[in-house]
Amino acid sequence: MYLSRGVAPTLSGTRIELQPIAADHASALFEIWTHPAVAPWLDTPPLASVRDAEQLITLLLQMGKEEESLRWSITLPDGEIIGSCGYNQWQLPGAYRGEIGCELSPSCWGQGYMREALGLVLDFGFGTMGLNRIEALCHPGNIRAHGLFKALNFSQEGLLRQYRHTASGFQDVSLYALLRNEK
């Protein structure tokens, strides 16, 4: 539909570019995904090595080919990878909704990079994919994520109790949503 051979298109912003996630991004993403300020908020098994990150990227690429997931690496003009974002899942007929996820290197927090990246992801979802509703789930204690989604005009719709199971047990998540006509 909007993927070329199962690969997400490159999306360009003012200060960043979203490049389709690739195996050669594993080392940079491993550093971000395992950072002590980022890892606790991720809904993924802990990564022990760059090889684990490569395997996760391989899985994400396979899911992209099956149109089950879309993931981009967030890059600066010099090519530095500072995070990733995309659609964890979506459903078109019968729902026209998708769920986004994101993470950013703490060295880039507070500079508007993720807001710009998710703006591109939202435009792609509403415009190209034809979504009507985009959701975001985050841990109730992730204050930065709550602020980001509110800044992007998402509405907090509620708390999903014991929604995820993690190594530390069941975890609640906050549900945010943005409708096409609210962007």
Short mmCIF file of N, CA and C in Angstrom, two decimals:
data_model
loop_
_atom_site.label_atom_id
_atom_site.label_comp_id
_atom_site.label_asym_id
_atom_site.label_seq_id
_atom_site.Cartn_x
_atom_site.Cartn_y
_atom_site.Cartn_z
N MET A 1 0.83 -1.18 0.00
CA MET A 1 0.00 0.00 0.00
C MET A 1 0.87 1.24 0.00
N TYR A 2 1.65 1.51 1.03
CA TYR A 2 2.50 2.70 1.10
C TYR A 2 3.94 2.32 1.36
N LEU A 3 4.20 1.02 1.44
CA LEU A 3 5.55 0.53 1.66
C LEU A 3 6.15 0.09 0.34
N SER A 4 7.41 0.36 0.17
CA SER A 4 8.12 -0.10 -1.01
C SER A 4 8.94 -1.33 -0.61
N ARG A 5 8.52 -2.50 -1.08
CA ARG A 5 9.18 -3.76 -0.73
C ARG A 5 9.28 -3.93 0.77
N GLY A 6 8.23 -3.51 1.50
CA GLY A 6 8.20 -3.71 2.95
C GLY A 6 9.03 -2.73 3.73
N VAL A 7 9.51 -1.66 3.10
CA VAL A 7 10.35 -0.69 3.78
C VAL A 7 9.61 0.63 3.88
N ALA A 8 9.63 1.22 5.05
CA ALA A 8 9.00 2.52 5.26
C ALA A 8 9.75 3.58 4.45
N PRO A 9 9.04 4.60 3.96
CA PRO A 9 9.72 5.66 3.21
C PRO A 9 10.51 6.58 4.15
N THR A 10 11.50 7.25 3.62
CA THR A 10 12.22 8.27 4.38
C THR A 10 11.31 9.49 4.50
N LEU A 11 11.23 10.06 5.71
CA LEU A 11 10.43 11.25 5.97
C LEU A 11 11.37 12.35 6.44
N SER A 12 11.29 13.51 5.81
CA SER A 12 12.21 14.61 6.15
C SER A 12 11.49 15.73 6.88
N GLY A 13 12.12 16.18 7.97
CA GLY A 13 11.62 17.31 8.73
C GLY A 13 12.56 18.49 8.59
N THR A 14 12.39 19.47 9.45
CA THR A 14 13.22 20.66 9.42
C THR A 14 14.62 20.39 9.96
N ARG A 15 14.70 19.65 11.09
CA ARG A 15 16.00 19.40 11.73
C ARG A 15 16.39 17.94 11.79
N ILE A 16 15.45 17.06 11.45
CA ILE A 16 15.72 15.62 11.54
C ILE A 16 15.20 14.93 10.29
N GLU A 17 15.62 13.68 10.13
CA GLU A 17 15.11 12.84 9.06
C GLU A 17 14.74 11.50 9.69
N LEU A 18 13.63 10.94 9.26
CA LEU A 18 13.26 9.60 9.68
C LEU A 18 13.65 8.65 8.56
N GLN A 19 14.61 7.79 8.87
CA GLN A 19 15.09 6.80 7.89
C GLN A 19 14.54 5.44 8.28
N PRO A 20 14.19 4.61 7.31
CA PRO A 20 13.74 3.26 7.65
C PRO A 20 14.79 2.59 8.54
N ILE A 21 14.33 1.98 9.60
CA ILE A 21 15.26 1.30 10.51
C ILE A 21 16.02 0.24 9.72
N ALA A 22 17.30 0.07 10.03
CA ALA A 22 18.15 -0.86 9.28
C ALA A 22 19.12 -1.55 10.23
N ALA A 23 19.61 -2.70 9.82
CA ALA A 23 20.52 -3.49 10.65
C ALA A 23 21.76 -2.69 11.05
N ASP A 24 22.24 -1.82 10.17
CA ASP A 24 23.45 -1.07 10.51
C ASP A 24 23.19 0.07 11.52
N HIS A 25 21.94 0.20 11.97
CA HIS A 25 21.60 1.16 13.03
C HIS A 25 21.67 0.51 14.41
N ALA A 26 21.93 -0.79 14.46
CA ALA A 26 21.84 -1.56 15.71
C ALA A 26 22.72 -1.02 16.82
N SER A 27 23.96 -0.67 16.51
CA SER A 27 24.88 -0.22 17.55
C SER A 27 24.38 1.07 18.21
N ALA A 28 23.98 2.04 17.40
CA ALA A 28 23.49 3.31 17.94
C ALA A 28 22.19 3.11 18.71
N LEU A 29 21.28 2.31 18.17
CA LEU A 29 20.01 2.08 18.85
C LEU A 29 20.18 1.27 20.12
N PHE A 30 21.13 0.33 20.12
CA PHE A 30 21.41 -0.43 21.34
C PHE A 30 21.78 0.51 22.48
N GLU A 31 22.61 1.50 22.19
CA GLU A 31 23.03 2.46 23.22
C GLU A 31 21.83 3.23 23.78
N ILE A 32 20.89 3.57 22.91
CA ILE A 32 19.69 4.30 23.34
C ILE A 32 18.74 3.37 24.08
N TRP A 33 18.46 2.22 23.50
CA TRP A 33 17.49 1.29 24.08
C TRP A 33 17.92 0.75 25.43
N THR A 34 19.22 0.71 25.69
CA THR A 34 19.70 0.19 26.97
C THR A 34 20.11 1.28 27.96
N HIS A 35 19.98 2.53 27.57
CA HIS A 35 20.34 3.63 28.46
C HIS A 35 19.47 3.55 29.72
N PRO A 36 20.07 3.73 30.90
CA PRO A 36 19.31 3.60 32.16
C PRO A 36 18.11 4.55 32.27
N ALA A 37 18.13 5.66 31.55
CA ALA A 37 17.01 6.60 31.59
C ALA A 37 15.92 6.25 30.57
N VAL A 38 16.21 5.34 29.64
CA VAL A 38 15.27 4.98 28.58
C VAL A 38 14.70 3.58 28.80
N ALA A 39 15.56 2.61 29.08
CA ALA A 39 15.17 1.20 29.15
C ALA A 39 13.97 0.91 30.04
N PRO A 40 13.84 1.55 31.21
CA PRO A 40 12.68 1.21 32.06
C PRO A 40 11.32 1.52 31.44
N TRP A 41 11.29 2.40 30.46
CA TRP A 41 10.02 2.79 29.85
C TRP A 41 9.66 1.96 28.63
N LEU A 42 10.58 1.13 28.15
CA LEU A 42 10.33 0.36 26.93
C LEU A 42 9.54 -0.90 27.24
N ASP A 43 8.70 -1.28 26.31
CA ASP A 43 7.90 -2.50 26.44
C ASP A 43 8.56 -3.60 25.61
N THR A 44 9.84 -3.84 25.88
CA THR A 44 10.58 -4.88 25.18
C THR A 44 11.43 -5.65 26.18
N PRO A 45 11.81 -6.88 25.85
CA PRO A 45 12.72 -7.60 26.73
C PRO A 45 14.06 -6.86 26.80
N PRO A 46 14.77 -6.96 27.91
CA PRO A 46 16.07 -6.29 28.01
C PRO A 46 17.03 -6.80 26.94
N LEU A 47 17.83 -5.90 26.40
CA LEU A 47 18.83 -6.24 25.40
C LEU A 47 20.19 -6.35 26.07
N ALA A 48 20.90 -7.43 25.80
CA ALA A 48 22.20 -7.65 26.44
C ALA A 48 23.37 -7.31 25.53
N SER A 49 23.11 -7.17 24.22
CA SER A 49 24.22 -6.96 23.29
C SER A 49 23.71 -6.28 22.02
N VAL A 50 24.65 -5.79 21.23
CA VAL A 50 24.30 -5.22 19.93
C VAL A 50 23.63 -6.29 19.08
N ARG A 51 24.05 -7.52 19.23
CA ARG A 51 23.44 -8.64 18.48
C ARG A 51 21.95 -8.74 18.81
N ASP A 52 21.57 -8.55 20.08
CA ASP A 52 20.16 -8.54 20.46
C ASP A 52 19.41 -7.41 19.74
N ALA A 53 20.05 -6.26 19.64
CA ALA A 53 19.44 -5.13 18.92
C ALA A 53 19.27 -5.46 17.44
N GLU A 54 20.27 -6.13 16.85
CA GLU A 54 20.17 -6.54 15.45
C GLU A 54 18.99 -7.49 15.26
N GLN A 55 18.82 -8.42 16.19
CA GLN A 55 17.71 -9.36 16.10
C GLN A 55 16.37 -8.66 16.23
N LEU A 56 16.29 -7.67 17.12
CA LEU A 56 15.06 -6.89 17.26
C LEU A 56 14.76 -6.13 15.97
N ILE A 57 15.78 -5.53 15.38
CA ILE A 57 15.60 -4.81 14.12
C ILE A 57 15.16 -5.77 13.01
N THR A 58 15.74 -6.95 12.96
CA THR A 58 15.32 -7.96 11.98
C THR A 58 13.85 -8.29 12.15
N LEU A 59 13.41 -8.45 13.38
CA LEU A 59 12.00 -8.72 13.66
C LEU A 59 11.13 -7.55 13.20
N LEU A 60 11.54 -6.32 13.52
CA LEU A 60 10.78 -5.14 13.10
C LEU A 60 10.70 -5.03 11.59
N LEU A 61 11.78 -5.34 10.90
CA LEU A 61 11.78 -5.31 9.43
C LEU A 61 10.85 -6.37 8.86
N GLN A 62 10.85 -7.55 9.46
CA GLN A 62 9.94 -8.61 9.00
C GLN A 62 8.49 -8.19 9.22
N MET A 63 8.21 -7.59 10.36
CA MET A 63 6.86 -7.11 10.64
C MET A 63 6.46 -6.01 9.65
N GLY A 64 7.44 -5.19 9.24
CA GLY A 64 7.18 -4.17 8.24
C GLY A 64 6.79 -4.77 6.91
N LYS A 65 7.48 -5.84 6.51
CA LYS A 65 7.15 -6.52 5.25
C LYS A 65 5.74 -7.09 5.28
N GLU A 66 5.30 -7.48 6.46
CA GLU A 66 3.95 -8.03 6.61
C GLU A 66 2.92 -6.95 6.94
N GLU A 67 3.36 -5.69 6.87
CA GLU A 67 2.52 -4.52 7.18
C GLU A 67 1.88 -4.65 8.56
N GLU A 68 2.71 -5.03 9.54
CA GLU A 68 2.25 -5.12 10.92
C GLU A 68 2.91 -4.05 11.79
N SER A 69 3.97 -3.46 11.32
CA SER A 69 4.71 -2.48 12.11
C SER A 69 5.52 -1.61 11.15
N LEU A 70 5.78 -0.37 11.56
CA LEU A 70 6.65 0.53 10.80
C LEU A 70 7.58 1.21 11.79
N ARG A 71 8.87 1.17 11.55
CA ARG A 71 9.81 1.79 12.48
C ARG A 71 10.83 2.58 11.70
N TRP A 72 11.11 3.77 12.21
CA TRP A 72 12.12 4.65 11.64
C TRP A 72 13.19 4.95 12.68
N SER A 73 14.41 5.16 12.20
CA SER A 73 15.47 5.72 13.03
C SER A 73 15.43 7.23 12.85
N ILE A 74 15.58 7.95 13.95
CA ILE A 74 15.59 9.41 13.91
C ILE A 74 17.04 9.84 13.76
N THR A 75 17.33 10.59 12.70
CA THR A 75 18.71 10.99 12.43
C THR A 75 18.84 12.50 12.31
N LEU A 76 20.00 12.98 12.71
CA LEU A 76 20.35 14.39 12.54
C LEU A 76 20.98 14.56 11.15
N PRO A 77 21.14 15.81 10.68
CA PRO A 77 21.73 16.02 9.35
C PRO A 77 23.11 15.38 9.16
N ASP A 78 23.88 15.23 10.24
CA ASP A 78 25.20 14.62 10.11
C ASP A 78 25.14 13.09 10.10
N GLY A 79 23.92 12.52 10.16
CA GLY A 79 23.76 11.07 10.12
C GLY A 79 23.68 10.41 11.48
N GLU A 80 23.91 11.17 12.56
CA GLU A 80 23.84 10.59 13.89
C GLU A 80 22.42 10.11 14.19
N ILE A 81 22.32 8.88 14.68
CA ILE A 81 21.03 8.31 15.07
C ILE A 81 20.77 8.68 16.52
N ILE A 82 19.63 9.33 16.76
CA ILE A 82 19.33 9.81 18.11
C ILE A 82 18.10 9.13 18.72
N GLY A 83 17.47 8.23 17.99
CA GLY A 83 16.31 7.54 18.53
C GLY A 83 15.57 6.77 17.45
N SER A 84 14.40 6.30 17.82
CA SER A 84 13.53 5.64 16.84
C SER A 84 12.08 5.91 17.20
N CYS A 85 11.21 5.72 16.21
CA CYS A 85 9.78 5.92 16.43
C CYS A 85 9.03 5.21 15.32
N GLY A 86 7.74 5.07 15.51
CA GLY A 86 6.93 4.47 14.46
C GLY A 86 5.65 3.87 14.98
N TYR A 87 5.07 3.04 14.15
CA TYR A 87 3.81 2.38 14.46
C TYR A 87 4.09 0.97 14.98
N ASN A 88 3.68 0.72 16.22
CA ASN A 88 3.82 -0.61 16.80
C ASN A 88 2.84 -1.57 16.15
N GLN A 89 1.68 -1.03 15.78
CA GLN A 89 0.64 -1.82 15.13
C GLN A 89 -0.41 -0.87 14.57
N TRP A 90 -1.24 -1.41 13.68
CA TRP A 90 -2.38 -0.64 13.19
C TRP A 90 -3.41 -1.59 12.62
N GLN A 91 -4.60 -1.05 12.47
CA GLN A 91 -5.70 -1.79 11.87
C GLN A 91 -6.45 -0.82 10.99
N LEU A 92 -6.66 -1.18 9.73
CA LEU A 92 -7.38 -0.29 8.82
C LEU A 92 -8.86 -0.65 8.78
N PRO A 93 -9.33 -1.51 7.88
CA PRO A 93 -10.77 -1.75 7.82
C PRO A 93 -11.35 -2.13 9.19
N GLY A 94 -12.44 -1.47 9.51
CA GLY A 94 -13.12 -1.74 10.77
C GLY A 94 -12.66 -0.89 11.93
N ALA A 95 -11.53 -0.20 11.79
CA ALA A 95 -11.03 0.61 12.91
C ALA A 95 -10.31 1.87 12.45
N TYR A 96 -9.41 1.75 11.49
CA TYR A 96 -8.59 2.87 11.01
C TYR A 96 -7.86 3.55 12.16
N ARG A 97 -7.18 2.72 12.96
CA ARG A 97 -6.42 3.24 14.10
C ARG A 97 -5.04 2.60 14.13
N GLY A 98 -4.11 3.29 14.77
CA GLY A 98 -2.76 2.78 14.93
C GLY A 98 -2.22 3.18 16.29
N GLU A 99 -1.15 2.50 16.70
CA GLU A 99 -0.49 2.79 17.98
C GLU A 99 0.97 3.14 17.70
N ILE A 100 1.40 4.29 18.22
CA ILE A 100 2.78 4.72 18.02
C ILE A 100 3.63 4.43 19.26
N GLY A 101 4.94 4.38 19.03
CA GLY A 101 5.92 4.25 20.10
C GLY A 101 7.16 5.03 19.72
N CYS A 102 7.95 5.41 20.72
CA CYS A 102 9.13 6.21 20.43
C CYS A 102 10.11 6.16 21.60
N GLU A 103 11.37 6.44 21.28
CA GLU A 103 12.40 6.62 22.30
C GLU A 103 13.50 7.49 21.71
N LEU A 104 14.12 8.26 22.59
CA LEU A 104 15.11 9.25 22.18
C LEU A 104 16.29 9.22 23.13
N SER A 105 17.48 9.45 22.60
CA SER A 105 18.68 9.54 23.42
C SER A 105 18.50 10.66 24.44
N PRO A 106 18.78 10.40 25.71
CA PRO A 106 18.65 11.44 26.73
C PRO A 106 19.47 12.70 26.42
N SER A 107 20.55 12.58 25.67
CA SER A 107 21.35 13.76 25.32
C SER A 107 20.58 14.71 24.42
N CYS A 108 19.47 14.24 23.85
CA CYS A 108 18.66 15.06 22.94
C CYS A 108 17.31 15.47 23.54
N TRP A 109 17.07 15.10 24.77
CA TRP A 109 15.80 15.44 25.42
C TRP A 109 15.66 16.96 25.53
N GLY A 110 14.42 17.41 25.45
CA GLY A 110 14.10 18.82 25.67
C GLY A 110 14.47 19.74 24.52
N GLN A 111 14.78 19.20 23.36
CA GLN A 111 15.19 20.02 22.22
C GLN A 111 14.17 20.00 21.08
N GLY A 112 13.04 19.33 21.28
CA GLY A 112 11.98 19.31 20.28
C GLY A 112 12.15 18.28 19.18
N TYR A 113 13.18 17.44 19.25
CA TYR A 113 13.40 16.45 18.20
C TYR A 113 12.27 15.43 18.12
N MET A 114 11.83 14.91 19.26
CA MET A 114 10.79 13.89 19.22
C MET A 114 9.45 14.50 18.80
N ARG A 115 9.20 15.70 19.20
CA ARG A 115 7.96 16.35 18.77
C ARG A 115 7.95 16.48 17.23
N GLU A 116 9.09 16.86 16.66
CA GLU A 116 9.18 16.96 15.20
C GLU A 116 9.04 15.58 14.55
N ALA A 117 9.71 14.57 15.11
CA ALA A 117 9.65 13.22 14.56
C ALA A 117 8.22 12.68 14.59
N LEU A 118 7.56 12.83 15.72
CA LEU A 118 6.20 12.31 15.81
C LEU A 118 5.23 13.11 14.95
N GLY A 119 5.52 14.39 14.73
CA GLY A 119 4.71 15.16 13.78
C GLY A 119 4.75 14.54 12.40
N LEU A 120 5.94 14.10 11.97
CA LEU A 120 6.08 13.42 10.67
C LEU A 120 5.33 12.09 10.67
N VAL A 121 5.44 11.35 11.77
CA VAL A 121 4.77 10.04 11.88
C VAL A 121 3.25 10.22 11.86
N LEU A 122 2.76 11.24 12.56
CA LEU A 122 1.32 11.50 12.58
C LEU A 122 0.82 11.91 11.20
N ASP A 123 1.55 12.80 10.52
CA ASP A 123 1.16 13.21 9.17
C ASP A 123 1.11 12.01 8.23
N PHE A 124 2.09 11.12 8.35
CA PHE A 124 2.13 9.92 7.53
C PHE A 124 0.94 9.02 7.84
N GLY A 125 0.64 8.84 9.12
CA GLY A 125 -0.48 7.98 9.52
C GLY A 125 -1.82 8.50 9.07
N PHE A 126 -2.07 9.79 9.30
CA PHE A 126 -3.35 10.35 8.91
C PHE A 126 -3.44 10.54 7.39
N GLY A 127 -2.36 11.00 6.78
CA GLY A 127 -2.39 11.30 5.35
C GLY A 127 -2.21 10.10 4.46
N THR A 128 -1.10 9.40 4.60
CA THR A 128 -0.76 8.30 3.69
C THR A 128 -1.45 6.99 4.07
N MET A 129 -1.45 6.65 5.36
CA MET A 129 -2.04 5.38 5.78
C MET A 129 -3.56 5.44 5.86
N GLY A 130 -4.12 6.63 6.02
CA GLY A 130 -5.57 6.78 6.12
C GLY A 130 -6.14 6.49 7.49
N LEU A 131 -5.32 6.63 8.54
CA LEU A 131 -5.80 6.39 9.90
C LEU A 131 -6.75 7.51 10.33
N ASN A 132 -7.66 7.18 11.21
CA ASN A 132 -8.55 8.17 11.81
C ASN A 132 -8.18 8.43 13.27
N ARG A 133 -7.55 7.45 13.91
CA ARG A 133 -7.22 7.54 15.34
C ARG A 133 -5.80 6.99 15.54
N ILE A 134 -5.01 7.74 16.28
CA ILE A 134 -3.66 7.28 16.62
C ILE A 134 -3.54 7.28 18.13
N GLU A 135 -3.10 6.15 18.66
CA GLU A 135 -2.99 5.97 20.11
C GLU A 135 -1.54 5.90 20.53
N ALA A 136 -1.30 6.24 21.79
CA ALA A 136 0.02 6.10 22.41
C ALA A 136 -0.20 5.58 23.82
N LEU A 137 0.60 4.60 24.19
CA LEU A 137 0.54 4.03 25.54
C LEU A 137 1.83 4.38 26.25
N CYS A 138 1.73 4.79 27.50
CA CYS A 138 2.95 5.06 28.26
C CYS A 138 2.74 4.74 29.74
N HIS A 139 3.84 4.47 30.39
CA HIS A 139 3.82 4.18 31.83
C HIS A 139 3.31 5.41 32.56
N PRO A 140 2.44 5.24 33.56
CA PRO A 140 1.91 6.40 34.29
C PRO A 140 3.00 7.30 34.90
N GLY A 141 4.16 6.75 35.18
CA GLY A 141 5.24 7.54 35.79
C GLY A 141 6.15 8.23 34.79
N ASN A 142 5.93 8.02 33.49
CA ASN A 142 6.80 8.60 32.47
C ASN A 142 6.33 10.02 32.16
N ILE A 143 6.72 10.95 33.00
CA ILE A 143 6.27 12.35 32.91
C ILE A 143 6.64 12.98 31.58
N ARG A 144 7.82 12.68 31.06
CA ARG A 144 8.25 13.26 29.78
C ARG A 144 7.31 12.83 28.65
N ALA A 145 6.94 11.55 28.62
CA ALA A 145 6.03 11.06 27.58
C ALA A 145 4.66 11.71 27.71
N HIS A 146 4.16 11.85 28.93
CA HIS A 146 2.87 12.50 29.13
C HIS A 146 2.90 13.92 28.57
N GLY A 147 3.96 14.66 28.86
CA GLY A 147 4.10 16.03 28.36
C GLY A 147 4.18 16.08 26.85
N LEU A 148 4.90 15.14 26.25
CA LEU A 148 5.04 15.08 24.79
C LEU A 148 3.68 14.87 24.13
N PHE A 149 2.93 13.88 24.61
CA PHE A 149 1.65 13.59 23.96
C PHE A 149 0.66 14.74 24.14
N LYS A 150 0.68 15.37 25.29
CA LYS A 150 -0.19 16.53 25.49
C LYS A 150 0.21 17.67 24.55
N ALA A 151 1.52 17.88 24.37
CA ALA A 151 2.00 18.94 23.47
C ALA A 151 1.60 18.67 22.02
N LEU A 152 1.42 17.39 21.66
CA LEU A 152 1.00 17.01 20.31
C LEU A 152 -0.52 16.97 20.19
N ASN A 153 -1.22 17.44 21.21
CA ASN A 153 -2.68 17.55 21.21
C ASN A 153 -3.41 16.22 21.45
N PHE A 154 -2.69 15.20 21.93
CA PHE A 154 -3.35 13.94 22.30
C PHE A 154 -4.19 14.19 23.55
N SER A 155 -5.28 13.45 23.67
CA SER A 155 -6.11 13.47 24.88
C SER A 155 -5.83 12.22 25.69
N GLN A 156 -5.68 12.39 27.00
CA GLN A 156 -5.52 11.22 27.85
C GLN A 156 -6.90 10.64 28.08
N GLU A 157 -7.09 9.40 27.66
CA GLU A 157 -8.42 8.78 27.73
C GLU A 157 -8.60 7.88 28.93
N GLY A 158 -7.52 7.51 29.57
CA GLY A 158 -7.70 6.66 30.74
C GLY A 158 -6.46 5.88 31.11
N LEU A 159 -6.65 5.01 32.09
CA LEU A 159 -5.60 4.14 32.60
C LEU A 159 -6.01 2.71 32.32
N LEU A 160 -5.16 1.98 31.63
CA LEU A 160 -5.40 0.56 31.38
C LEU A 160 -4.70 -0.22 32.48
N ARG A 161 -5.49 -0.76 33.38
CA ARG A 161 -4.93 -1.41 34.56
C ARG A 161 -4.31 -2.76 34.22
N GLN A 162 -3.10 -2.99 34.74
CA GLN A 162 -2.35 -4.22 34.55
C GLN A 162 -2.36 -4.67 33.08
N TYR A 163 -2.10 -3.73 32.20
CA TYR A 163 -2.18 -3.94 30.76
C TYR A 163 -0.99 -4.71 30.20
N ARG A 164 0.18 -4.49 30.77
CA ARG A 164 1.40 -5.15 30.30
C ARG A 164 1.98 -6.03 31.40
N HIS A 165 2.62 -7.09 30.96
CA HIS A 165 3.36 -7.92 31.90
C HIS A 165 4.84 -7.72 31.65
N THR A 166 5.57 -7.35 32.68
CA THR A 166 7.00 -7.10 32.57
C THR A 166 7.74 -8.01 33.54
N ALA A 167 9.06 -7.91 33.54
CA ALA A 167 9.86 -8.72 34.46
C ALA A 167 9.50 -8.45 35.91
N SER A 168 9.00 -7.24 36.20
CA SER A 168 8.63 -6.90 37.58
C SER A 168 7.15 -7.14 37.86
N GLY A 169 6.43 -7.73 36.92
CA GLY A 169 5.01 -8.03 37.14
C GLY A 169 4.11 -7.24 36.20
N PHE A 170 2.84 -7.21 36.51
CA PHE A 170 1.88 -6.50 35.68
C PHE A 170 2.03 -5.00 35.87
N GLN A 171 1.78 -4.26 34.80
CA GLN A 171 2.01 -2.82 34.80
C GLN A 171 0.82 -2.10 34.17
N ASP A 172 0.42 -1.02 34.81
CA ASP A 172 -0.61 -0.15 34.25
C ASP A 172 0.01 0.69 33.13
N VAL A 173 -0.82 1.16 32.20
CA VAL A 173 -0.37 2.12 31.19
C VAL A 173 -1.45 3.19 31.01
N SER A 174 -0.99 4.39 30.69
CA SER A 174 -1.90 5.48 30.35
C SER A 174 -2.16 5.44 28.85
N LEU A 175 -3.42 5.66 28.48
CA LEU A 175 -3.82 5.64 27.08
C LEU A 175 -4.07 7.07 26.61
N TYR A 176 -3.37 7.44 25.56
CA TYR A 176 -3.56 8.73 24.89
C TYR A 176 -4.06 8.47 23.48
N ALA A 177 -4.84 9.39 22.93
CA ALA A 177 -5.31 9.24 21.55
C ALA A 177 -5.46 10.61 20.89
N LEU A 178 -5.26 10.61 19.58
CA LEU A 178 -5.44 11.80 18.75
C LEU A 178 -6.26 11.38 17.54
N LEU A 179 -7.32 12.15 17.26
CA LEU A 179 -8.14 11.88 16.09
C LEU A 179 -7.70 12.75 14.94
N ARG A 180 -7.95 12.27 13.74
CA ARG A 180 -7.54 13.01 12.53
C ARG A 180 -8.01 14.45 12.57
N ASN A 181 -9.24 14.70 12.99
CA ASN A 181 -9.78 16.05 12.97
C ASN A 181 -9.28 16.92 14.15
N GLU A 182 -8.44 16.35 15.01
CA GLU A 182 -7.87 17.10 16.14
C GLU A 182 -6.43 17.54 15.89
N LYS A 183 -5.82 17.04 14.83
CA LYS A 183 -4.40 17.35 14.59
C LYS A 183 -4.23 18.80 14.21
#
